[in-house]
mmCIF file of C-alpha atoms in Angstrom:
data_model
loop_
_atom_site.group_PDB
_atom_site.id
_atom_site.type_symbol
_atom_site.label_atom_id
_atom_site.label_comp_id
_atom_site.label_asym_id
_atom_site.label_seq_id
_atom_site.Cartn_x
_atom_site.Cartn_y
_atom_site.Cartn_z
ATOM 1 C CA MET A 38 -6.917 -1.669 -10.779
ATOM 2 C CA ARG A 39 -10.556 -2.538 -9.522
ATOM 3 C CA SER A 40 -10.433 -6.073 -11.129
ATOM 4 C CA PRO A 41 -8.486 -8.475 -9.998
ATOM 5 C CA GLN A 42 -7.803 -9.242 -14.034
ATOM 6 C CA SER A 43 -6.238 -5.804 -13.564
ATOM 7 C CA TYR A 44 -2.976 -7.687 -11.723
ATOM 8 C CA SER A 45 -2.615 -11.313 -13.660
ATOM 9 C CA ASP A 46 0.220 -10.037 -15.527
ATOM 10 C CA ALA A 47 2.054 -7.845 -12.407
ATOM 11 C CA LEU A 48 1.603 -10.252 -10.242
ATOM 12 C CA GLU A 49 3.590 -13.102 -12.065
ATOM 13 C CA GLY A 50 6.193 -14.588 -9.975
ATOM 14 C CA VAL A 51 5.803 -12.247 -6.960
ATOM 15 C CA THR A 52 6.356 -13.490 -3.602
ATOM 16 C CA GLU A 53 5.982 -10.488 -1.826
ATOM 17 C CA ILE A 54 3.246 -7.255 -2.092
ATOM 18 C CA ILE A 55 3.275 -4.026 -0.522
ATOM 19 C CA HIS A 56 -0.042 -2.355 -0.958
ATOM 20 C CA ALA A 57 0.018 1.749 -0.413
ATOM 21 C CA ALA A 58 -2.422 3.613 0.708
ATOM 22 C CA SER A 59 -4.620 5.139 -2.293
ATOM 23 C CA PRO A 60 -4.346 8.698 -3.074
ATOM 24 C CA PHE A 61 -4.702 11.660 -0.873
ATOM 25 C CA ASN A 62 -8.442 13.169 -2.100
ATOM 26 C CA VAL A 63 -10.309 15.571 0.443
ATOM 27 C CA SER A 64 -12.036 17.599 -1.999
ATOM 28 C CA PRO A 65 -14.138 14.625 -3.937
ATOM 29 C CA CYS A 66 -16.915 15.811 -6.307
ATOM 30 C CA ASP A 67 -18.302 12.392 -5.247
ATOM 31 C CA ASN A 68 -17.691 10.553 -2.219
ATOM 32 C CA VAL A 69 -18.681 7.118 -3.267
ATOM 33 C CA GLU A 70 -17.395 7.511 -7.132
ATOM 34 C CA HIS A 71 -13.726 9.151 -6.481
ATOM 35 C CA VAL A 72 -13.015 7.907 -2.754
ATOM 36 C CA LEU A 73 -14.797 5.083 -1.089
ATOM 37 C CA ALA A 74 -15.458 2.825 -3.905
ATOM 38 C CA PRO A 75 -12.160 2.786 -5.575
ATOM 39 C CA ALA A 76 -10.527 2.546 -2.142
ATOM 40 C CA LYS A 77 -12.339 -0.524 -1.210
ATOM 41 C CA GLU A 78 -12.677 -2.354 -5.142
ATOM 42 C CA ILE A 79 -8.933 -1.712 -5.378
ATOM 43 C CA SER A 80 -7.993 -3.588 -2.027
ATOM 44 C CA SER A 81 -10.165 -6.292 -2.639
ATOM 45 C CA ALA A 82 -9.544 -6.791 -6.235
ATOM 46 C CA LEU A 83 -5.750 -7.011 -5.367
ATOM 47 C CA LEU A 84 -6.233 -9.785 -3.035
ATOM 48 C CA GLU A 85 -8.718 -11.798 -5.237
ATOM 49 C CA ALA A 86 -5.748 -11.351 -7.766
ATOM 50 C CA VAL A 87 -3.535 -12.973 -5.294
ATOM 51 C CA GLN A 88 -5.491 -15.977 -4.149
ATOM 52 C CA HIS A 89 -6.912 -16.404 -8.139
ATOM 53 C CA TYR A 90 -3.168 -15.850 -10.174
ATOM 54 C CA GLU A 91 -0.064 -16.057 -8.217
ATOM 55 C CA HIS A 92 0.041 -18.708 -5.284
ATOM 56 C CA ARG A 93 3.702 -17.883 -4.489
ATOM 57 C CA VAL A 94 2.464 -14.633 -2.522
ATOM 58 C CA ARG A 95 3.839 -15.286 0.886
ATOM 59 C CA HIS A 96 3.132 -11.940 2.285
ATOM 60 C CA VAL A 97 1.180 -8.759 1.711
ATOM 61 C CA VAL A 98 1.730 -5.750 3.817
ATOM 62 C CA ASN A 99 -1.021 -3.142 3.759
ATOM 63 C CA ILE A 100 0.304 0.477 4.401
ATOM 64 C CA LEU A 101 -2.606 3.163 5.346
ATOM 65 C CA SER A 102 -2.016 6.468 7.604
ATOM 66 C CA PHE A 103 -3.405 7.502 10.682
ATOM 67 C CA ALA A 104 -6.624 8.322 9.144
ATOM 68 C CA ALA A 105 -7.537 4.647 9.625
ATOM 69 C CA MET A 106 -7.454 5.459 13.648
ATOM 70 C CA VAL A 107 -8.043 8.936 14.236
ATOM 71 C CA ASP A 108 -11.773 9.710 15.237
ATOM 72 C CA LEU A 109 -12.276 13.165 13.730
ATOM 73 C CA SER A 110 -15.685 13.578 15.510
ATOM 74 C CA GLN A 111 -13.803 13.786 19.032
ATOM 75 C CA GLY A 112 -11.576 16.834 17.466
ATOM 76 C CA LEU A 113 -8.152 16.731 18.790
ATOM 77 C CA ARG A 114 -9.006 14.824 22.251
ATOM 78 C CA PRO A 115 -6.212 16.483 24.651
ATOM 79 C CA GLY A 116 -4.969 13.833 26.928
ATOM 80 C CA TYR A 117 -5.877 10.776 24.337
ATOM 81 C CA SER A 118 -3.020 8.534 23.010
ATOM 82 C CA TYR A 119 -4.212 6.811 19.968
ATOM 83 C CA SER A 120 -2.323 3.389 19.613
ATOM 84 C CA GLU A 121 -3.092 0.085 17.132
ATOM 85 C CA THR A 122 -6.316 -0.958 19.224
ATOM 86 C CA ASP A 123 -8.252 2.635 17.985
ATOM 87 C CA TRP A 124 -10.263 2.235 14.958
ATOM 88 C CA ASN A 125 -11.519 5.143 12.712
ATOM 89 C CA LEU A 126 -15.461 4.507 13.252
ATOM 90 C CA MET A 127 -17.163 6.297 10.338
ATOM 91 C CA THR A 128 -19.777 4.207 8.320
ATOM 92 C CA TYR A 129 -19.592 3.638 4.623
ATOM 93 C CA GLU A 130 -23.427 5.151 4.957
ATOM 94 C CA GLU A 131 -22.304 8.245 6.699
ATOM 95 C CA ALA A 132 -19.117 8.612 4.628
ATOM 96 C CA ALA A 133 -21.080 8.951 1.528
ATOM 97 C CA THR A 134 -23.800 11.518 2.411
ATOM 98 C CA SER A 135 -20.519 13.455 4.249
ATOM 99 C CA SER A 136 -20.011 17.097 3.225
ATOM 100 C CA ASN A 137 -16.747 17.065 5.168
ATOM 101 C CA GLY A 138 -14.087 15.847 2.385
ATOM 102 C CA PRO A 139 -11.149 15.130 5.305
ATOM 103 C CA ALA A 140 -13.728 12.650 6.849
ATOM 104 C CA VAL A 141 -14.811 11.322 4.201
ATOM 105 C CA TYR A 142 -10.877 10.342 3.418
ATOM 106 C CA CYS A 143 -10.360 9.138 6.877
ATOM 107 C CA ALA A 144 -13.494 7.009 6.650
ATOM 108 C CA SER A 145 -12.054 5.442 3.228
ATOM 109 C CA LYS A 146 -8.667 4.252 5.474
ATOM 110 C CA GLY A 147 -10.696 2.521 8.336
ATOM 111 C CA LEU A 148 -12.979 1.045 5.814
ATOM 112 C CA VAL A 149 -10.247 -0.263 3.443
ATOM 113 C CA GLU A 150 -8.593 -2.163 6.431
ATOM 114 C CA ALA A 151 -11.519 -3.621 7.886
ATOM 115 C CA LYS A 152 -12.356 -5.098 4.722
ATOM 116 C CA MET A 153 -8.717 -6.059 4.231
ATOM 117 C CA TRP A 154 -8.633 -7.946 7.188
ATOM 118 C CA HIS A 155 -12.102 -9.596 7.056
ATOM 119 C CA TRP A 156 -10.508 -11.052 3.750
ATOM 120 C CA VAL A 157 -7.545 -12.414 5.334
ATOM 121 C CA PHE A 158 -9.185 -14.060 8.610
ATOM 122 C CA GLY A 159 -12.544 -15.190 6.656
ATOM 123 C CA PRO A 160 -16.294 -14.329 7.149
ATOM 124 C CA SER A 161 -15.643 -15.772 10.784
ATOM 125 C CA GLU A 162 -13.697 -13.135 11.697
ATOM 126 C CA ILE A 163 10.855 10.327 -7.917
ATOM 127 C CA PRO A 164 12.562 13.528 -8.121
ATOM 128 C CA LEU A 165 10.652 17.091 -7.877
ATOM 129 C CA GLY A 166 9.938 18.767 -10.913
ATOM 130 C CA LYS A 167 9.647 15.550 -12.913
ATOM 131 C CA THR A 168 6.463 14.739 -10.855
ATOM 132 C CA THR A 169 3.073 16.293 -8.958
ATOM 133 C CA PRO A 170 4.217 16.829 -5.426
ATOM 134 C CA SER A 171 1.783 14.971 -3.246
ATOM 135 C CA THR A 172 -0.850 16.675 -1.283
ATOM 136 C CA SER A 173 1.457 16.150 2.131
ATOM 137 C CA LEU A 174 4.228 17.997 0.061
ATOM 138 C CA ASN A 175 2.393 21.042 -1.025
ATOM 139 C CA LYS A 176 0.797 21.294 2.526
ATOM 140 C CA LEU A 177 4.866 21.580 3.504
ATOM 141 C CA LYS A 178 6.016 23.903 0.405
ATOM 142 C CA ALA A 179 2.753 26.044 1.465
ATOM 143 C CA LEU A 180 4.667 27.354 4.507
ATOM 144 C CA LEU A 181 6.989 29.537 2.495
ATOM 145 C CA ASP A 182 5.321 32.968 2.193
ATOM 146 C CA ALA A 183 2.498 31.997 4.470
ATOM 147 C CA SER A 184 0.591 35.139 6.379
ATOM 148 C CA SER A 185 0.870 32.860 9.309
ATOM 149 C CA VAL A 186 0.982 29.358 11.133
ATOM 150 C CA PRO A 187 -1.767 26.907 10.219
ATOM 151 C CA ALA A 188 -3.652 25.239 12.721
ATOM 152 C CA THR A 189 -3.008 21.851 13.687
ATOM 153 C CA ASP A 190 -5.053 19.153 11.709
ATOM 154 C CA PHE A 191 -3.698 15.919 11.994
ATOM 155 C CA ALA A 192 -1.183 15.980 15.251
ATOM 156 C CA GLY A 193 1.269 13.095 13.627
ATOM 157 C CA PHE A 194 3.778 12.698 11.116
ATOM 158 C CA VAL A 195 5.696 9.888 9.430
ATOM 159 C CA ASP A 196 8.608 9.914 7.353
ATOM 160 C CA VAL A 197 7.726 7.787 3.870
ATOM 161 C CA ARG A 198 11.520 6.648 4.305
ATOM 162 C CA ASP A 199 10.801 5.245 7.409
ATOM 163 C CA VAL A 200 7.335 3.377 5.679
ATOM 164 C CA ALA A 201 9.404 1.644 3.040
ATOM 165 C CA MET A 202 11.735 0.768 5.499
ATOM 166 C CA VAL A 203 9.335 -1.036 8.078
ATOM 167 C CA ALA A 204 7.500 -2.413 5.212
ATOM 168 C CA ILE A 205 10.803 -4.083 3.778
ATOM 169 C CA LYS A 206 11.674 -5.421 7.504
ATOM 170 C CA ILE A 207 8.218 -7.208 8.022
ATOM 171 C CA ILE A 208 8.414 -8.871 4.572
ATOM 172 C CA GLU A 209 12.042 -10.186 5.376
ATOM 173 C CA MET A 210 11.282 -11.627 8.726
ATOM 174 C CA ARG A 211 10.793 -15.484 8.617
ATOM 175 C CA ASP A 212 6.732 -15.322 10.459
ATOM 176 C CA PRO A 213 5.483 -11.822 10.925
ATOM 177 C CA PRO A 214 3.119 -11.179 12.885
ATOM 178 C CA ALA A 215 -0.308 -10.718 11.628
ATOM 179 C CA ARG A 216 -1.620 -7.206 13.350
ATOM 180 C CA ARG A 217 -1.475 -3.395 13.029
ATOM 181 C CA PHE A 218 1.097 -1.290 13.904
ATOM 182 C CA LEU A 219 1.226 2.595 14.286
ATOM 183 C CA LEU A 220 4.028 4.383 12.720
ATOM 184 C CA GLY A 221 4.619 7.897 13.535
ATOM 185 C CA ASP A 222 5.490 10.732 16.119
ATOM 186 C CA HIS A 223 3.994 13.722 17.084
ATOM 187 C CA PHE A 224 3.534 16.632 14.910
ATOM 188 C CA ASP A 225 2.397 20.016 14.727
ATOM 189 C CA TRP A 226 2.887 23.358 12.442
ATOM 190 C CA GLN A 227 4.383 25.827 15.163
ATOM 191 C CA THR A 228 7.349 23.203 15.734
ATOM 192 C CA ALA A 229 7.569 22.813 12.155
ATOM 193 C CA VAL A 230 8.158 26.391 11.448
ATOM 194 C CA ASP A 231 10.339 26.549 14.263
ATOM 195 C CA ILE A 232 12.738 23.930 13.002
ATOM 196 C CA LEU A 233 12.627 25.378 9.571
ATOM 197 C CA ARG A 234 13.564 28.842 10.811
ATOM 198 C CA ASP A 235 16.365 27.383 12.549
ATOM 199 C CA ALA A 236 17.765 25.360 9.620
ATOM 200 C CA PHE A 237 17.199 27.902 6.938
ATOM 201 C CA PRO A 238 18.310 31.110 8.241
ATOM 202 C CA ASP A 239 18.167 32.646 4.520
ATOM 203 C CA LEU A 240 14.353 31.990 4.263
ATOM 204 C CA HIS A 241 13.560 34.024 7.670
ATOM 205 C CA HIS A 242 11.698 36.435 5.572
ATOM 206 C CA ARG A 243 9.322 33.629 3.815
ATOM 207 C CA ILE A 244 8.637 31.584 6.919
ATOM 208 C CA PRO A 245 5.685 32.382 9.336
ATOM 209 C CA VAL A 246 7.266 33.120 13.236
ATOM 210 C CA GLY A 247 4.074 32.268 15.030
ATOM 211 C CA SER A 248 4.572 31.484 18.628
ATOM 212 C CA PRO A 249 7.969 29.854 19.173
ATOM 213 C CA GLY A 250 7.817 26.955 21.403
ATOM 214 C CA TYR A 251 4.076 27.038 21.688
ATOM 215 C CA VAL A 252 3.690 23.664 21.056
ATOM 216 C CA GLN A 253 4.802 22.407 24.827
ATOM 217 C CA GLN A 254 1.145 23.635 25.953
ATOM 218 C CA GLU A 255 -1.027 22.788 22.789
ATOM 219 C CA PRO A 256 -3.491 20.344 24.030
ATOM 220 C CA VAL A 257 -3.829 17.629 21.341
ATOM 221 C CA TYR A 258 -3.723 13.611 21.210
ATOM 222 C CA SER A 259 -0.366 11.521 21.293
ATOM 223 C CA LEU A 260 0.607 8.587 19.611
ATOM 224 C CA ILE A 261 1.738 5.085 21.247
ATOM 225 C CA THR A 262 4.251 3.658 19.090
ATOM 226 C CA GLY A 263 6.662 1.741 21.220
ATOM 227 C CA ASP A 264 5.528 -1.771 20.359
ATOM 228 C CA LEU A 265 6.843 -1.315 16.591
ATOM 229 C CA ARG A 266 10.246 0.328 17.528
ATOM 230 C CA SER A 267 10.554 -2.563 20.376
ATOM 231 C CA MET A 268 10.196 -5.268 17.434
ATOM 232 C CA LEU A 269 12.384 -3.863 14.572
ATOM 233 C CA LYS A 270 14.750 -2.398 17.308
ATOM 234 C CA THR A 271 15.466 0.429 15.366
ATOM 235 C CA SER A 272 14.986 4.279 15.530
ATOM 236 C CA PHE A 273 12.983 6.225 12.797
ATOM 237 C CA THR A 274 13.434 9.700 11.112
ATOM 238 C CA SER A 275 13.103 12.745 13.302
ATOM 239 C CA LEU A 276 10.612 15.326 12.454
ATOM 240 C CA GLU A 277 13.680 17.832 12.146
ATOM 241 C CA LYS A 278 15.495 15.520 9.663
ATOM 242 C CA THR A 279 12.356 14.860 7.670
ATOM 243 C CA LEU A 280 11.401 18.668 7.779
ATOM 244 C CA GLN A 281 15.257 19.552 6.685
ATOM 245 C CA ASP A 282 15.525 16.916 3.958
ATOM 246 C CA THR A 283 11.806 18.091 2.118
ATOM 247 C CA PHE A 284 12.678 21.569 2.076
ATOM 248 C CA GLN A 285 16.515 21.017 0.442
ATOM 249 C CA GLN A 286 14.462 19.318 -2.150
ATOM 250 C CA PHE A 287 12.048 21.941 -2.591
ATOM 251 C CA LEU A 288 14.897 24.627 -3.089
ATOM 252 C CA SER A 289 17.314 22.401 -5.075
ATOM 253 C CA ALA A 290 14.311 21.827 -7.345
ATOM 254 C CA LYS A 291 13.864 25.398 -8.044
#
């Protein structure tokens, strides 16, 4: 997938492309070989393949995580609001030598997006049980039988169904805007366990209690996502529904 030739057959007849985020790897053995180089090279190879093999492609929707915007060096940034104007500014050189796995992963997201925008504008400018659960799903599942409520690491979430819906809606537009959008809402682990304990009373003995309702005072950054909501004229999945549906799937898979 790191060479344009890898996409020659797959692109035949394609008119729209949704380029999804690369795998979630926060414990790389080699920062460059396992995270940074693949992320940048795969994205560039795809765009080069589109130019070379399939001229009928009209739109490429690039999906990246909040990692492309967050500045981990600032911590949880009480009182700060992230928007589409924010960028992860960690350089390739810094990420290549960093011992902070999550920071390296986040840097790769920002570097990939910057690379793709530069390419576009030019130099002047499966059911559970049949697959391995993602890192995000495993973190949610780890709440079961956890001894305590985890500390907040990333204070935002998005339902994967909303990501898919937004990508399709943008592709279906006659003249989609060539810009970034931030999709998501507030997240913290205390709110998550509060929701789950309320939705699944039979699991009370397996889900930590923590300090119910404490999220209201927790000093973390917020997300500004109004532009996308207004443009699409739609609502997005609540944290309550995301968690309830996800845990119901966990229980059904047993």
